[in-house]
Amino acid sequence: MHPHIERILFSQEQIAQRNREMGRVITEVYGSKVGDQGIVLVSVLRGAAIFMADLARCIDLPVEMDYMAVSSYGNAATSSGRVRVLKDLSTDISGRHVVIAEDVLDSGLTLQHLLSMLQARGPASLEVVALLRKDVPGQIDIPLFQTGFACPNEFVVGYGLDYAERYRNLPYVGVLKPEIYM
């Protein structure tokens, strides 16, 4: 365990097992719908990139991967809900089955805006698979197609999640020691 990690919440093995389970469900649900066209798996950079890559390998369908980069925090520590698109999709999602691979659902403000923006592009379907759903007071009720794990409202890093661009490469999700970010 990394010395800045207070405790591990979800191990590398637990995450791999849950990805296999979610990939199996996506394959079953979309298998008869998508044919040769497959699904478009979308990651919001940078946090969800590792999750999406691992999840994609667990889906037994044609998968097109695309990425968006958005900013909703500005200079604040919490999301303003005002989303600025820094990198848009390269794929036309009109008439396609789209699954957003999200690293963590916390307030839900950014994801709510993103869903509205993508829905306006006319996909055949639009769903969200989140690795983590934090237990956050006042969280916007966003229906998730699948959730990897329920997560306490703590400062978590690893498996793509960062603090100051560090810890993304940890193979597990752990709680960062408060003295590191205070």
C-alpha positions as protocol buffer text, in pm:
chain_id: "A"
residue {
  index: 1
  type: MET
  ca { x: 0 y: 0 z: 0 }
}
residue {
  index: 2
  type: HIS
  ca { x: 120 y: 350 z: -83 }
}
residue {
  index: 3
  type: PRO
  ca { x: 229 y: 543 z: 230 }
}
residue {
  index: 4
  type: HIS
  ca { x: -20 y: 829 z: 159 }
}
residue {
  index: 5
  type: ILE
  ca { x: -315 y: 589 z: 162 }
}
residue {
  index: 6
  type: GLU
  ca { x: -509 y: 556 z: 487 }
}
residue {
  index: 7
  type: ARG
  ca { x: -686 y: 237 z: 380 }
}
residue {
  index: 8
  type: ILE
  ca { x: -786 y: 46 z: 70 }
}
residue {
  index: 9
  type: LEU
  ca { x: -1159 y: 50 z: -4 }
}
residue {
  index: 10
  type: PHE
  ca { x: -1165 y: -162 z: -320 }
}
residue {
  index: 11
  type: SER
  ca { x: -877 y: -392 z: -411 }
}
residue {
  index: 12
  type: GLN
  ca { x: -741 y: -459 z: -757 }
}
residue {
  index: 13
  type: GLU
  ca { x: -904 y: -803 z: -745 }
}
residue {
  index: 14
  type: GLN
  ca { x: -1245 y: -665 z: -638 }
}
residue {
  index: 15
  type: ILE
  ca { x: -1236 y: -406 z: -917 }
}
residue {
  index: 16
  type: ALA
  ca { x: -1139 y: -665 z: -1179 }
}
residue {
  index: 17
  type: GLN
  ca { x: -1419 y: -897 z: -1067 }
}
residue {
  index: 18
  type: ARG
  ca { x: -1677 y: -617 z: -1072 }
}
residue {
  index: 19
  type: ASN
  ca { x: -1562 y: -506 z: -1421 }
}
residue {
  index: 20
  type: ARG
  ca { x: -1611 y: -862 z: -1547 }
}
residue {
  index: 21
  type: GLU
  ca { x: -1963 y: -869 z: -1399 }
}
residue {
  index: 22
  type: MET
  ca { x: -2057 y: -530 z: -1548 }
}
residue {
  index: 23
  type: GLY
  ca { x: -1907 y: -625 z: -1886 }
}
residue {
  index: 24
  type: ARG
  ca { x: -2113 y: -944 z: -1888 }
}
residue {
  index: 25
  type: VAL
  ca { x: -2435 y: -747 z: -1821 }
}
residue {
  index: 26
  type: ILE
  ca { x: -2356 y: -492 z: -2093 }
}
residue {
  index: 27
  type: THR
  ca { x: -2291 y: -778 z: -2337 }
}
residue {
  index: 28
  type: GLU
  ca { x: -2621 y: -946 z: -2247 }
}
residue {
  index: 29
  type: VAL
  ca { x: -2834 y: -630 z: -2257 }
}
residue {
  index: 30
  type: TYR
  ca { x: -2689 y: -480 z: -2574 }
}
residue {
  index: 31
  type: GLY
  ca { x: -2602 y: -798 z: -2763 }
}
residue {
  index: 32
  type: SER
  ca { x: -2932 y: -825 z: -2949 }
}
residue {
  index: 33
  type: LYS
  ca { x: -2969 y: -447 z: -2997 }
}
residue {
  index: 34
  type: VAL
  ca { x: -2644 y: -338 z: -3156 }
}
residue {
  index: 35
  type: GLY
  ca { x: -2550 y: -599 z: -3417 }
}
residue {
  index: 36
  type: ASP
  ca { x: -2222 y: -532 z: -3595 }
}
residue {
  index: 37
  type: GLN
  ca { x: -2233 y: -162 z: -3508 }
}
residue {
  index: 38
  type: GLY
  ca { x: -2162 y: -228 z: -3140 }
}
residue {
  index: 39
  type: ILE
  ca { x: -2171 y: 34 z: -2869 }
}
residue {
  index: 40
  type: VAL
  ca { x: -1991 y: 361 z: -2819 }
}
residue {
  index: 41
  type: LEU
  ca { x: -1817 y: 365 z: -2483 }
}
residue {
  index: 42
  type: VAL
  ca { x: -1743 y: 721 z: -2368 }
}
residue {
  index: 43
  type: SER
  ca { x: -1497 y: 823 z: -2098 }
}
residue {
  index: 44
  type: VAL
  ca { x: -1471 y: 1164 z: -1942 }
}
residue {
  index: 45
  type: LEU
  ca { x: -1100 y: 1235 z: -1916 }
}
residue {
  index: 46
  type: ARG
  ca { x: -897 y: 1182 z: -1720 }
}
residue {
  index: 47
  type: GLY
  ca { x: -1037 y: 994 z: -1424 }
}
residue {
  index: 48
  type: ALA
  ca { x: -1242 y: 731 z: -1605 }
}
residue {
  index: 49
  type: ALA
  ca { x: -988 y: 634 z: -1871 }
}
residue {
  index: 50
  type: ILE
  ca { x: -842 y: 339 z: -1678 }
}
residue {
  index: 51
  type: PHE
  ca { x: -1187 y: 214 z: -1577 }
}
residue {
  index: 52
  type: MET
  ca { x: -1316 y: 240 z: -1934 }
}
residue {
  index: 53
  type: ALA
  ca { x: -1016 y: 55 z: -2079 }
}
residue {
  index: 54
  type: ASP
  ca { x: -1060 y: -235 z: -1835 }
}
residue {
  index: 55
  type: LEU
  ca { x: -1438 y: -242 z: -1877 }
}
residue {
  index: 56
  type: ALA
  ca { x: -1408 y: -244 z: -2258 }
}
residue {
  index: 57
  type: ARG
  ca { x: -1199 y: -561 z: -2241 }
}
residue {
  index: 58
  type: CYS
  ca { x: -1483 y: -727 z: -2047 }
}
residue {
  index: 59
  type: ILE
  ca { x: -1749 y: -654 z: -2310 }
}
residue {
  index: 60
  type: ASP
  ca { x: -1796 y: -923 z: -2574 }
}
residue {
  index: 61
  type: LEU
  ca { x: -1937 y: -691 z: -2844 }
}
residue {
  index: 62
  type: PRO
  ca { x: -1788 y: -448 z: -3093 }
}
residue {
  index: 63
  type: VAL
  ca { x: -1687 y: -143 z: -2886 }
}
residue {
  index: 64
  type: GLU
  ca { x: -1590 y: 198 z: -3017 }
}
residue {
  index: 65
  type: MET
  ca { x: -1414 y: 406 z: -2754 }
}
residue {
  index: 66
  type: ASP
  ca { x: -1429 y: 785 z: -2744 }
}
residue {
  index: 67
  type: TYR
  ca { x: -1333 y: 1052 z: -2497 }
}
residue {
  index: 68
  type: MET
  ca { x: -1447 y: 1390 z: -2371 }
}
residue {
  index: 69
  type: ALA
  ca { x: -1266 y: 1637 z: -2151 }
}
residue {
  index: 70
  type: VAL
  ca { x: -1477 y: 1875 z: -1948 }
}
residue {
  index: 71
  type: SER
  ca { x: -1415 y: 2131 z: -1680 }
}
residue {
  index: 72
  type: SER
  ca { x: -1670 y: 2216 z: -1413 }
}
residue {
  index: 73
  type: TYR
  ca { x: -1460 y: 2310 z: -1115 }
}
residue {
  index: 74
  type: GLY
  ca { x: -1284 y: 2627 z: -1225 }
}
residue {
  index: 75
  type: ASN
  ca { x: -1084 y: 2745 z: -925 }
}
residue {
  index: 76
  type: ALA
  ca { x: -1319 y: 2590 z: -670 }
}
residue {
  index: 77
  type: ALA
  ca { x: -1291 y: 2265 z: -479 }
}
residue {
  index: 78
  type: THR
  ca { x: -1645 y: 2162 z: -569 }
}
residue {
  index: 79
  type: SER
  ca { x: -1824 y: 2147 z: -901 }
}
residue {
  index: 80
  type: SER
  ca { x: -2003 y: 2460 z: -1014 }
}
residue {
  index: 81
  type: GLY
  ca { x: -2225 y: 2254 z: -1243 }
}
residue {
  index: 82
  type: ARG
  ca { x: -2129 y: 2483 z: -1533 }
}
residue {
  index: 83
  type: VAL
  ca { x: -1958 y: 2251 z: -1775 }
}
residue {
  index: 84
  type: ARG
  ca { x: -1704 y: 2367 z: -2028 }
}
residue {
  index: 85
  type: VAL
  ca { x: -1617 y: 2114 z: -2299 }
}
residue {
  index: 86
  type: LEU
  ca { x: -1240 y: 2107 z: -2352 }
}
residue {
  index: 87
  type: LYS
  ca { x: -1242 y: 1804 z: -2588 }
}
residue {
  index: 88
  type: ASP
  ca { x: -1556 y: 1682 z: -2758 }
}
residue {
  index: 89
  type: LEU
  ca { x: -1638 y: 1340 z: -2901 }
}
residue {
  index: 90
  type: SER
  ca { x: -1491 y: 1246 z: -3236 }
}
residue {
  index: 91
  type: THR
  ca { x: -1777 y: 1003 z: -3300 }
}
residue {
  index: 92
  type: ASP
  ca { x: -2121 y: 1093 z: -3431 }
}
residue {
  index: 93
  type: ILE
  ca { x: -2346 y: 925 z: -3173 }
}
residue {
  index: 94
  type: SER
  ca { x: -2674 y: 987 z: -3358 }
}
residue {
  index: 95
  type: GLY
  ca { x: -2866 y: 660 z: -3365 }
}
residue {
  index: 96
  type: ARG
  ca { x: -2592 y: 478 z: -3169 }
}
residue {
  index: 97
  type: HIS
  ca { x: -2608 y: 299 z: -2834 }
}
residue {
  index: 98
  type: VAL
  ca { x: -2388 y: 501 z: -2600 }
}
residue {
  index: 99
  type: VAL
  ca { x: -2257 y: 399 z: -2258 }
}
residue {
  index: 100
  type: ILE
  ca { x: -2074 y: 657 z: -2050 }
}
residue {
  index: 101
  type: ALA
  ca { x: -1807 y: 502 z: -1830 }
}
residue {
  index: 102
  type: GLU
  ca { x: -1786 y: 734 z: -1528 }
}
residue {
  index: 103
  type: ASP
  ca { x: -1524 y: 705 z: -1258 }
}
residue {
  index: 104
  type: VAL
  ca { x: -1726 y: 848 z: -968 }
}
residue {
  index: 105
  type: LEU
  ca { x: -2069 y: 999 z: -927 }
}
residue {
  index: 106
  type: ASP
  ca { x: -2049 y: 1257 z: -649 }
}
residue {
  index: 107
  type: SER
  ca { x: -2269 y: 1569 z: -672 }
}
residue {
  index: 108
  type: GLY
  ca { x: -2402 y: 1467 z: -1014 }
}
residue {
  index: 109
  type: LEU
  ca { x: -2396 y: 1824 z: -1150 }
}
residue {
  index: 110
  type: THR
  ca { x: -2140 y: 1764 z: -1423 }
}
residue {
  index: 111
  type: LEU
  ca { x: -2289 y: 1430 z: -1526 }
}
residue {
  index: 112
  type: GLN
  ca { x: -2640 y: 1578 z: -1542 }
}
residue {
  index: 113
  type: HIS
  ca { x: -2519 y: 1847 z: -1782 }
}
residue {
  index: 114
  type: LEU
  ca { x: -2321 y: 1596 z: -1988 }
}
residue {
  index: 115
  type: LEU
  ca { x: -2621 y: 1362 z: -2022 }
}
residue {
  index: 116
  type: SER
  ca { x: -2840 y: 1649 z: -2140 }
}
residue {
  index: 117
  type: MET
  ca { x: -2579 y: 1758 z: -2392 }
}
residue {
  index: 118
  type: LEU
  ca { x: -2531 y: 1405 z: -2533 }
}
residue {
  index: 119
  type: GLN
  ca { x: -2904 y: 1325 z: -2536 }
}
residue {
  index: 120
  type: ALA
  ca { x: -2954 y: 1624 z: -2766 }
}
residue {
  index: 121
  type: ARG
  ca { x: -2734 y: 1448 z: -3022 }
}
residue {
  index: 122
  type: GLY
  ca { x: -2995 y: 1177 z: -3077 }
}
residue {
  index: 123
  type: PRO
  ca { x: -2836 y: 852 z: -2959 }
}
residue {
  index: 124
  type: ALA
  ca { x: -3048 y: 534 z: -2982 }
}
residue {
  index: 125
  type: SER
  ca { x: -2983 y: 492 z: -2610 }
}
residue {
  index: 126
  type: LEU
  ca { x: -2769 y: 662 z: -2346 }
}
residue {
  index: 127
  type: GLU
  ca { x: -2671 y: 493 z: -2022 }
}
residue {
  index: 128
  type: VAL
  ca { x: -2416 y: 549 z: -1746 }
}
residue {
  index: 129
  type: VAL
  ca { x: -2196 y: 289 z: -1582 }
}
residue {
  index: 130
  type: ALA
  ca { x: -2014 y: 430 z: -1280 }
}
residue {
  index: 131
  type: LEU
  ca { x: -1728 y: 262 z: -1099 }
}
residue {
  index: 132
  type: LEU
  ca { x: -1819 y: 445 z: -776 }
}
residue {
  index: 133
  type: ARG
  ca { x: -2131 y: 614 z: -647 }
}
residue {
  index: 134
  type: LYS
  ca { x: -2040 y: 829 z: -350 }
}
residue {
  index: 135
  type: ASP
  ca { x: -2280 y: 876 z: -63 }
}
residue {
  index: 136
  type: VAL
  ca { x: -2306 y: 1255 z: -95 }
}
residue {
  index: 137
  type: PRO
  ca { x: -2579 y: 1465 z: 68 }
}
residue {
  index: 138
  type: GLY
  ca { x: -2790 y: 1644 z: -193 }
}
residue {
  index: 139
  type: GLN
  ca { x: -2665 y: 1429 z: -479 }
}
residue {
  index: 140
  type: ILE
  ca { x: -2869 y: 1469 z: -798 }
}
residue {
  index: 141
  type: ASP
  ca { x: -3072 y: 1155 z: -864 }
}
residue {
  index: 142
  type: ILE
  ca { x: -2910 y: 1021 z: -1179 }
}
residue {
  index: 143
  type: PRO
  ca { x: -3017 y: 670 z: -1274 }
}
residue {
  index: 144
  type: LEU
  ca { x: -2717 y: 448 z: -1334 }
}
residue {
  index: 145
  type: PHE
  ca { x: -2734 y: 145 z: -1562 }
}
residue {
  index: 146
  type: GLN
  ca { x: -2473 y: -18 z: -1338 }
}
residue {
  index: 147
  type: THR
  ca { x: -2267 y: 80 z: -1037 }
}
residue {
  index: 148
  type: GLY
  ca { x: -1941 y: -85 z: -945 }
}
residue {
  index: 149
  type: PHE
  ca { x: -1937 y: 5 z: -578 }
}
residue {
  index: 150
  type: ALA
  ca { x: -2116 y: 226 z: -326 }
}
residue {
  index: 151
  type: CYS
  ca { x: -1848 y: 456 z: -185 }
}
residue {
  index: 152
  type: PRO
  ca { x: -1835 y: 654 z: 138 }
}
residue {
  index: 153
  type: ASN
  ca { x: -1804 y: 1032 z: 102 }
}
residue {
  index: 154
  type: GLU
  ca { x: -1429 y: 1034 z: 155 }
}
residue {
  index: 155
  type: PHE
  ca { x: -1135 y: 1160 z: -49 }
}
residue {
  index: 156
  type: VAL
  ca { x: -1054 y: 860 z: -268 }
}
residue {
  index: 157
  type: VAL
  ca { x: -770 y: 811 z: -515 }
}
residue {
  index: 158
  type: GLY
  ca { x: -633 y: 533 z: -732 }
}
residue {
  index: 159
  type: TYR
  ca { x: -753 y: 345 z: -1037 }
}
residue {
  index: 160
  type: GLY
  ca { x: -771 y: 669 z: -1234 }
}
residue {
  index: 161
  type: LEU
  ca { x: -882 y: 897 z: -950 }
}
residue {
  index: 162
  type: ASP
  ca { x: -631 y: 1160 z: -851 }
}
residue {
  index: 163
  type: TYR
  ca { x: -527 y: 1433 z: -615 }
}
residue {
  index: 164
  type: ALA
  ca { x: -319 y: 1700 z: -794 }
}
residue {
  index: 165
  type: GLU
  ca { x: -265 y: 1454 z: -1084 }
}
residue {
  index: 166
  type: ARG
  ca { x: -104 y: 1197 z: -853 }
}
residue {
  index: 167
  type: TYR
  ca { x: -214 y: 846 z: -749 }
}
residue {
  index: 168
  type: ARG
  ca { x: -406 y: 767 z: -1071 }
}
residue {
  index: 169
  type: ASN
  ca { x: -180 y: 467 z: -1134 }
}
residue {
  index: 170
  type: LEU
  ca { x: -256 y: 288 z: -806 }
}
residue {
  index: 171
  type: PRO
  ca { x: -423 y: -44 z: -892 }
}
residue {
  index: 172
  type: TYR
  ca { x: -686 y: -5 z: -617 }
}
residue {
  index: 173
  type: VAL
  ca { x: -917 y: 267 z: -479 }
}
residue {
  index: 174
  type: GLY
  ca { x: -807 y: 397 z: -142 }
}
residue {
  index: 175
  type: VAL
  ca { x: -875 y: 678 z: 101 }
}
residue {
  index: 176
  type: LEU
  ca { x: -610 y: 950 z: 90 }
}
residue {
  index: 177
  type: LYS
  ca { x: -473 y: 1056 z: 427 }
}
residue {
  index: 178
  type: PRO
  ca { x: -620 y: 1396 z: 518 }
}
residue {
  index: 179
  type: GLU
  ca { x: -280 y: 1549 z: 594 }
}
residue {
  index: 180
  type: ILE
  ca { x: -191 y: 1509 z: 226 }
}
residue {
  index: 181
  type: TYR
  ca { x: -470 y: 1731 z: 92 }
}
residue {
  index: 182
  type: MET
  ca { x: -540 y: 1964 z: 387 }
}
